[in-house]
Amino acid sequence: NAGVTQTPKFRILKIGQSMTLQCAQDMNHNYMYWYRQDPGMGLKLIYYSVGAGITDKGEVPNGYNVSRSTTEDFPLRLELAAPSQTSVYFCASSPGTLYSPLHFGNGTRLTVT
Amino acid sequence: QKEVEQNSGPLSVPEGAIASLNCTYSDRGSQSFFWYRQYSGKSPELIMSIYSNGDKEDGRFTAQLNKASQYVSLLIRDSQPSDSATYLCAVTGGFKTIFGAGTRLFVKA
């Protein structure tokens, strides 16, 4: 009954470091998404994927990269971390059928100092 | 750029009152509309979905959709202190789901 699993839960990075946020789902969902949420704000779409090997940019893709080699996993890579990337990151998935809602992970809180 | 607009609030209502939350969207091709509730420090959870014009009721919640006006709303009847949260409007068109900034609701006991 895992659903969408994100790791780590918390991370502190120094400016210029890189890291990968992990996301895995066990619901056999085709669609997966990465969002960021800044304090007091809504969710902004970073990247999304409609299936293994297919990814596309969302609203705020700069500074991030993704890959989707399997249906289950959708990691988000931060290269050269900047303070502006301090945020809470949510991974989500959906079956991709019309009218499907998103299933969210518990989030990763990232601080870049 | 497709946009979803919400009044950020905060919206404060007394316990037992009706809370009314509103959302407008820019993409006329949008197909699915959702309301998520988010407690502080938690991930969003789905509370209502609506796909066709009109009203949809589920317990104390009613979602309303008017595609001609590009307008979605959420009514919460008999508001409870446990309803205090941020309510996110989400709109899906094609492959993407876009969120509004959220409306903070406070229900005073």
mmCIF file of C-alpha atoms in Angstrom:
data_model
loop_
_atom_site.group_PDB
_atom_site.id
_atom_site.type_symbol
_atom_site.label_atom_id
_atom_site.label_comp_id
_atom_site.label_asym_id
_atom_site.label_seq_id
_atom_site.Cartn_x
_atom_site.Cartn_y
_atom_site.Cartn_z
ATOM 1 C CA ASN A 1 0.000 0.000 0.000
ATOM 2 C CA ALA A 2 2.976 2.337 -0.570
ATOM 3 C CA GLY A 3 1.576 4.588 -3.340
ATOM 4 C CA VAL A 4 4.093 7.326 -4.199
ATOM 5 C CA THR A 5 7.338 7.249 -2.215
ATOM 6 C CA GLN A 6 9.758 10.168 -2.105
ATOM 7 C CA THR A 7 13.244 10.183 -0.625
ATOM 8 C CA PRO A 8 14.822 11.905 1.169
ATOM 9 C CA LYS A 9 12.297 13.720 3.389
ATOM 10 C CA PHE A 10 14.721 16.542 4.183
ATOM 11 C CA ARG A 11 17.996 17.713 2.697
ATOM 12 C CA ILE A 12 20.324 20.668 3.142
ATOM 13 C CA LEU A 13 22.606 21.496 0.214
ATOM 14 C CA LYS A 14 25.370 24.009 -0.178
ATOM 15 C CA ILE A 15 25.275 26.361 -3.151
ATOM 16 C CA GLY A 16 26.720 24.657 -6.213
ATOM 17 C CA GLN A 17 26.178 21.098 -5.001
ATOM 18 C CA SER A 18 24.078 18.607 -6.939
ATOM 19 C CA MET A 19 21.608 15.985 -5.818
ATOM 20 C CA THR A 20 18.882 13.665 -7.022
ATOM 21 C CA LEU A 21 15.419 13.535 -5.492
ATOM 22 C CA GLN A 22 13.962 10.060 -5.787
ATOM 23 C CA CYS A 23 10.348 9.212 -6.594
ATOM 24 C CA ALA A 24 8.835 5.777 -7.014
ATOM 25 C CA GLN A 25 5.246 4.618 -7.444
ATOM 26 C CA ASP A 26 3.823 1.109 -7.265
ATOM 27 C CA MET A 27 0.414 1.764 -8.842
ATOM 28 C CA ASN A 28 1.538 1.165 -12.448
ATOM 29 C CA HIS A 29 0.640 4.756 -13.309
ATOM 30 C CA ASN A 30 1.778 6.046 -16.677
ATOM 31 C CA TYR A 31 1.910 9.738 -15.780
ATOM 32 C CA MET A 32 4.334 11.164 -13.251
ATOM 33 C CA TYR A 33 4.996 14.764 -12.225
ATOM 34 C CA TRP A 34 7.383 16.899 -10.230
ATOM 35 C CA TYR A 35 6.098 20.052 -8.527
ATOM 36 C CA ARG A 36 7.737 22.575 -6.258
ATOM 37 C CA GLN A 37 5.911 24.590 -3.614
ATOM 38 C CA ASP A 38 7.391 27.734 -2.185
ATOM 39 C CA PRO A 39 6.133 28.992 1.223
ATOM 40 C CA GLY A 40 2.545 30.238 1.051
ATOM 41 C CA MET A 41 2.284 29.440 -2.636
ATOM 42 C CA GLY A 42 0.648 26.873 -4.864
ATOM 43 C CA LEU A 43 2.376 24.079 -6.741
ATOM 44 C CA LYS A 44 4.449 24.851 -9.815
ATOM 45 C CA LEU A 45 5.017 22.091 -12.378
ATOM 46 C CA ILE A 46 8.710 21.416 -13.038
ATOM 47 C CA TYR A 47 8.668 18.375 -15.337
ATOM 48 C CA TYR A 48 6.280 15.608 -16.229
ATOM 49 C CA SER A 49 6.364 12.243 -17.957
ATOM 50 C CA VAL A 50 3.634 10.340 -19.781
ATOM 51 C CA GLY A 51 5.540 7.068 -19.882
ATOM 52 C CA ALA A 52 8.963 5.457 -19.769
ATOM 53 C CA GLY A 53 11.380 7.345 -21.995
ATOM 54 C CA ILE A 54 9.079 10.365 -22.437
ATOM 55 C CA THR A 55 9.517 13.575 -20.473
ATOM 56 C CA ASP A 56 8.589 17.216 -21.019
ATOM 57 C CA LYS A 57 9.053 20.592 -19.389
ATOM 58 C CA GLY A 58 6.493 22.179 -17.126
ATOM 59 C CA GLU A 59 6.198 25.767 -15.908
ATOM 60 C CA VAL A 60 9.554 26.097 -14.099
ATOM 61 C CA PRO A 61 12.100 23.607 -15.551
ATOM 62 C CA ASN A 62 15.279 25.709 -15.376
ATOM 63 C CA GLY A 63 17.949 24.227 -13.111
ATOM 64 C CA TYR A 64 16.432 20.731 -13.124
ATOM 65 C CA ASN A 65 16.652 17.554 -15.166
ATOM 66 C CA VAL A 66 14.614 14.353 -15.184
ATOM 67 C CA SER A 67 14.711 10.893 -16.657
ATOM 68 C CA ARG A 68 12.159 8.092 -16.839
ATOM 69 C CA SER A 69 13.750 4.758 -17.586
ATOM 70 C CA THR A 70 11.022 2.668 -15.917
ATOM 71 C CA THR A 71 7.313 3.100 -15.264
ATOM 72 C CA GLU A 72 7.929 3.098 -11.514
ATOM 73 C CA ASP A 73 10.709 5.665 -11.098
ATOM 74 C CA PHE A 74 10.967 9.357 -11.940
ATOM 75 C CA PRO A 75 14.048 10.980 -10.355
ATOM 76 C CA LEU A 76 14.595 14.750 -10.351
ATOM 77 C CA ARG A 77 18.168 15.997 -10.671
ATOM 78 C CA LEU A 78 19.311 19.376 -9.359
ATOM 79 C CA GLU A 79 22.554 20.590 -10.878
ATOM 80 C CA LEU A 80 24.497 23.472 -9.290
ATOM 81 C CA ALA A 81 22.001 24.130 -6.500
ATOM 82 C CA ALA A 82 21.004 27.756 -5.900
ATOM 83 C CA PRO A 83 19.165 29.399 -2.960
ATOM 84 C CA SER A 84 16.187 29.955 -5.299
ATOM 85 C CA GLN A 85 15.715 26.180 -5.351
ATOM 86 C CA THR A 86 14.912 26.113 -1.639
ATOM 87 C CA SER A 87 11.426 24.673 -1.647
ATOM 88 C CA VAL A 88 9.267 21.649 -0.914
ATOM 89 C CA TYR A 89 9.237 19.206 -3.817
ATOM 90 C CA PHE A 90 6.277 16.944 -4.465
ATOM 91 C CA CYS A 91 6.184 13.987 -6.805
ATOM 92 C CA ALA A 92 2.795 12.840 -8.081
ATOM 93 C CA SER A 93 1.399 10.180 -10.367
ATOM 94 C CA SER A 94 -1.838 9.405 -12.164
ATOM 95 C CA PRO A 95 -3.156 6.661 -14.444
ATOM 96 C CA GLY A 96 -3.297 9.228 -17.252
ATOM 97 C CA THR A 97 -6.882 8.475 -18.138
ATOM 98 C CA LEU A 98 -9.256 11.359 -18.623
ATOM 99 C CA TYR A 99 -10.437 12.821 -15.318
ATOM 100 C CA SER A 100 -7.742 11.114 -13.231
ATOM 101 C CA PRO A 101 -6.653 13.009 -10.108
ATOM 102 C CA LEU A 102 -3.063 13.124 -8.891
ATOM 103 C CA HIS A 103 -1.666 10.895 -6.151
ATOM 104 C CA PHE A 104 1.014 12.715 -4.180
ATOM 105 C CA GLY A 105 4.088 11.624 -2.303
ATOM 106 C CA ASN A 106 4.873 13.104 1.118
ATOM 107 C CA GLY A 107 7.317 15.647 -0.249
ATOM 108 C CA THR A 108 11.009 16.500 0.102
ATOM 109 C CA ARG A 109 11.947 19.676 1.954
ATOM 110 C CA LEU A 110 15.127 21.085 0.409
ATOM 111 C CA THR A 111 17.183 23.971 1.754
ATOM 112 C CA VAL A 112 20.063 25.450 -0.237
ATOM 113 C CA THR A 113 22.435 27.653 1.774
ATOM 114 C CA GLN B 1 1.097 30.482 -20.239
ATOM 115 C CA LYS B 2 -1.902 28.661 -18.864
ATOM 116 C CA GLU B 3 -3.022 30.131 -15.563
ATOM 117 C CA VAL B 4 -5.211 29.244 -12.627
ATOM 118 C CA GLU B 5 -6.174 32.119 -10.358
ATOM 119 C CA GLN B 6 -7.435 31.959 -6.786
ATOM 120 C CA ASN B 7 -7.991 34.547 -4.092
ATOM 121 C CA SER B 8 -5.137 33.843 -1.666
ATOM 122 C CA GLY B 9 -7.201 34.870 1.361
ATOM 123 C CA PRO B 10 -7.104 34.247 4.171
ATOM 124 C CA LEU B 11 -10.812 33.544 4.263
ATOM 125 C CA SER B 12 -12.171 33.460 7.791
ATOM 126 C CA VAL B 13 -15.620 32.029 8.597
ATOM 127 C CA PRO B 14 -17.313 31.092 11.868
ATOM 128 C CA GLU B 15 -17.976 27.464 12.699
ATOM 129 C CA GLY B 16 -21.181 26.246 11.068
ATOM 130 C CA ALA B 17 -21.109 28.829 8.274
ATOM 131 C CA ILE B 18 -20.708 28.264 4.531
ATOM 132 C CA ALA B 19 -17.241 28.830 3.104
ATOM 133 C CA SER B 20 -17.101 29.790 -0.579
ATOM 134 C CA LEU B 21 -13.872 29.371 -2.521
ATOM 135 C CA ASN B 22 -13.425 30.539 -6.104
ATOM 136 C CA CYS B 23 -11.085 29.789 -8.999
ATOM 137 C CA THR B 24 -10.751 30.969 -12.602
ATOM 138 C CA TYR B 25 -8.671 29.412 -15.356
ATOM 139 C CA SER B 26 -7.361 30.661 -18.684
ATOM 140 C CA ASP B 27 -7.234 27.550 -20.897
ATOM 141 C CA ARG B 28 -10.591 26.933 -22.573
ATOM 142 C CA GLY B 29 -9.426 23.440 -23.531
ATOM 143 C CA SER B 30 -9.238 22.347 -19.884
ATOM 144 C CA GLN B 31 -11.077 19.111 -19.254
ATOM 145 C CA SER B 32 -10.870 18.192 -15.581
ATOM 146 C CA PHE B 33 -11.124 20.305 -12.457
ATOM 147 C CA PHE B 34 -10.102 19.374 -8.946
ATOM 148 C CA TRP B 35 -10.076 20.771 -5.435
ATOM 149 C CA TYR B 36 -7.299 19.609 -3.118
ATOM 150 C CA ARG B 37 -6.989 20.343 0.580
ATOM 151 C CA GLN B 38 -3.534 20.840 2.063
ATOM 152 C CA TYR B 39 -2.803 20.995 5.765
ATOM 153 C CA SER B 40 0.362 22.775 6.837
ATOM 154 C CA GLY B 41 3.424 20.597 6.252
ATOM 155 C CA LYS B 42 1.428 17.889 4.446
ATOM 156 C CA SER B 43 0.881 16.892 0.856
ATOM 157 C CA PRO B 44 -2.309 17.844 -1.018
ATOM 158 C CA GLU B 45 -5.265 15.467 -0.770
ATOM 159 C CA LEU B 46 -8.138 15.282 -3.227
ATOM 160 C CA ILE B 47 -11.521 16.374 -1.907
ATOM 161 C CA MET B 48 -13.590 17.032 -5.050
ATOM 162 C CA SER B 49 -13.418 16.559 -8.803
ATOM 163 C CA ILE B 50 -15.776 17.888 -11.469
ATOM 164 C CA TYR B 51 -15.802 17.507 -15.241
ATOM 165 C CA SER B 52 -19.077 18.883 -16.596
ATOM 166 C CA ASN B 53 -20.995 22.115 -16.116
ATOM 167 C CA GLY B 54 -23.185 22.327 -13.044
ATOM 168 C CA ASP B 55 -22.968 21.259 -9.445
ATOM 169 C CA LYS B 56 -21.522 18.149 -7.838
ATOM 170 C CA GLU B 57 -22.196 17.403 -4.198
ATOM 171 C CA ASP B 58 -20.304 15.107 -1.833
ATOM 172 C CA GLY B 59 -21.286 15.365 1.822
ATOM 173 C CA ARG B 60 -20.630 18.910 3.029
ATOM 174 C CA PHE B 61 -18.767 19.816 -0.163
ATOM 175 C CA THR B 62 -20.247 21.129 -3.413
ATOM 176 C CA ALA B 63 -18.168 21.866 -6.487
ATOM 177 C CA GLN B 64 -19.545 24.118 -9.213
ATOM 178 C CA LEU B 65 -18.241 24.419 -12.765
ATOM 179 C CA ASN B 66 -19.077 26.985 -15.436
ATOM 180 C CA LYS B 67 -16.947 26.374 -18.518
ATOM 181 C CA ALA B 68 -18.368 29.357 -20.415
ATOM 182 C CA SER B 69 -17.159 31.673 -17.643
ATOM 183 C CA GLN B 70 -14.038 29.545 -16.984
ATOM 184 C CA TYR B 71 -14.959 29.437 -13.345
ATOM 185 C CA VAL B 72 -14.836 26.735 -10.670
ATOM 186 C CA SER B 73 -15.978 27.070 -7.084
ATOM 187 C CA LEU B 74 -16.097 25.013 -3.905
ATOM 188 C CA LEU B 75 -18.708 25.436 -1.190
ATOM 189 C CA ILE B 76 -18.144 23.957 2.252
ATOM 190 C CA ARG B 77 -21.323 23.781 4.298
ATOM 191 C CA ASP B 78 -21.386 23.592 8.119
ATOM 192 C CA SER B 79 -17.710 24.528 8.242
ATOM 193 C CA GLN B 80 -15.696 22.919 11.035
ATOM 194 C CA PRO B 81 -12.397 23.971 12.637
ATOM 195 C CA SER B 82 -10.890 20.836 11.057
ATOM 196 C CA ASP B 83 -11.628 22.382 7.634
ATOM 197 C CA SER B 84 -8.983 25.033 8.334
ATOM 198 C CA ALA B 85 -6.402 24.442 5.607
ATOM 199 C CA THR B 86 -5.249 25.711 2.238
ATOM 200 C CA TYR B 87 -7.516 24.775 -0.668
ATOM 201 C CA LEU B 88 -5.853 24.331 -4.036
ATOM 202 C CA CYS B 89 -7.743 24.544 -7.320
ATOM 203 C CA ALA B 90 -6.218 22.343 -10.041
ATOM 204 C CA VAL B 91 -7.042 22.252 -13.747
ATOM 205 C CA THR B 92 -6.031 19.544 -16.204
ATOM 206 C CA GLY B 93 -5.743 20.021 -19.944
ATOM 207 C CA GLY B 94 -3.885 17.531 -22.102
ATOM 208 C CA PHE B 95 -1.060 15.991 -20.078
ATOM 209 C CA LYS B 96 -0.569 18.771 -17.540
ATOM 210 C CA THR B 97 -2.252 19.643 -14.250
ATOM 211 C CA ILE B 98 -1.800 23.277 -13.251
ATOM 212 C CA PHE B 99 -2.495 24.557 -9.735
ATOM 213 C CA GLY B 100 -3.637 27.877 -8.399
ATOM 214 C CA ALA B 101 -1.793 29.553 -5.521
ATOM 215 C CA GLY B 102 -4.363 28.286 -3.021
ATOM 216 C CA THR B 103 -6.821 29.950 -0.637
ATOM 217 C CA ARG B 104 -6.163 29.750 3.094
ATOM 218 C CA LEU B 105 -9.335 29.044 5.046
ATOM 219 C CA PHE B 106 -9.705 29.622 8.777
ATOM 220 C CA VAL B 107 -12.798 28.311 10.561
ATOM 221 C CA LYS B 108 -13.248 29.976 13.947
ATOM 222 C CA ALA B 109 -14.742 27.879 16.751
#
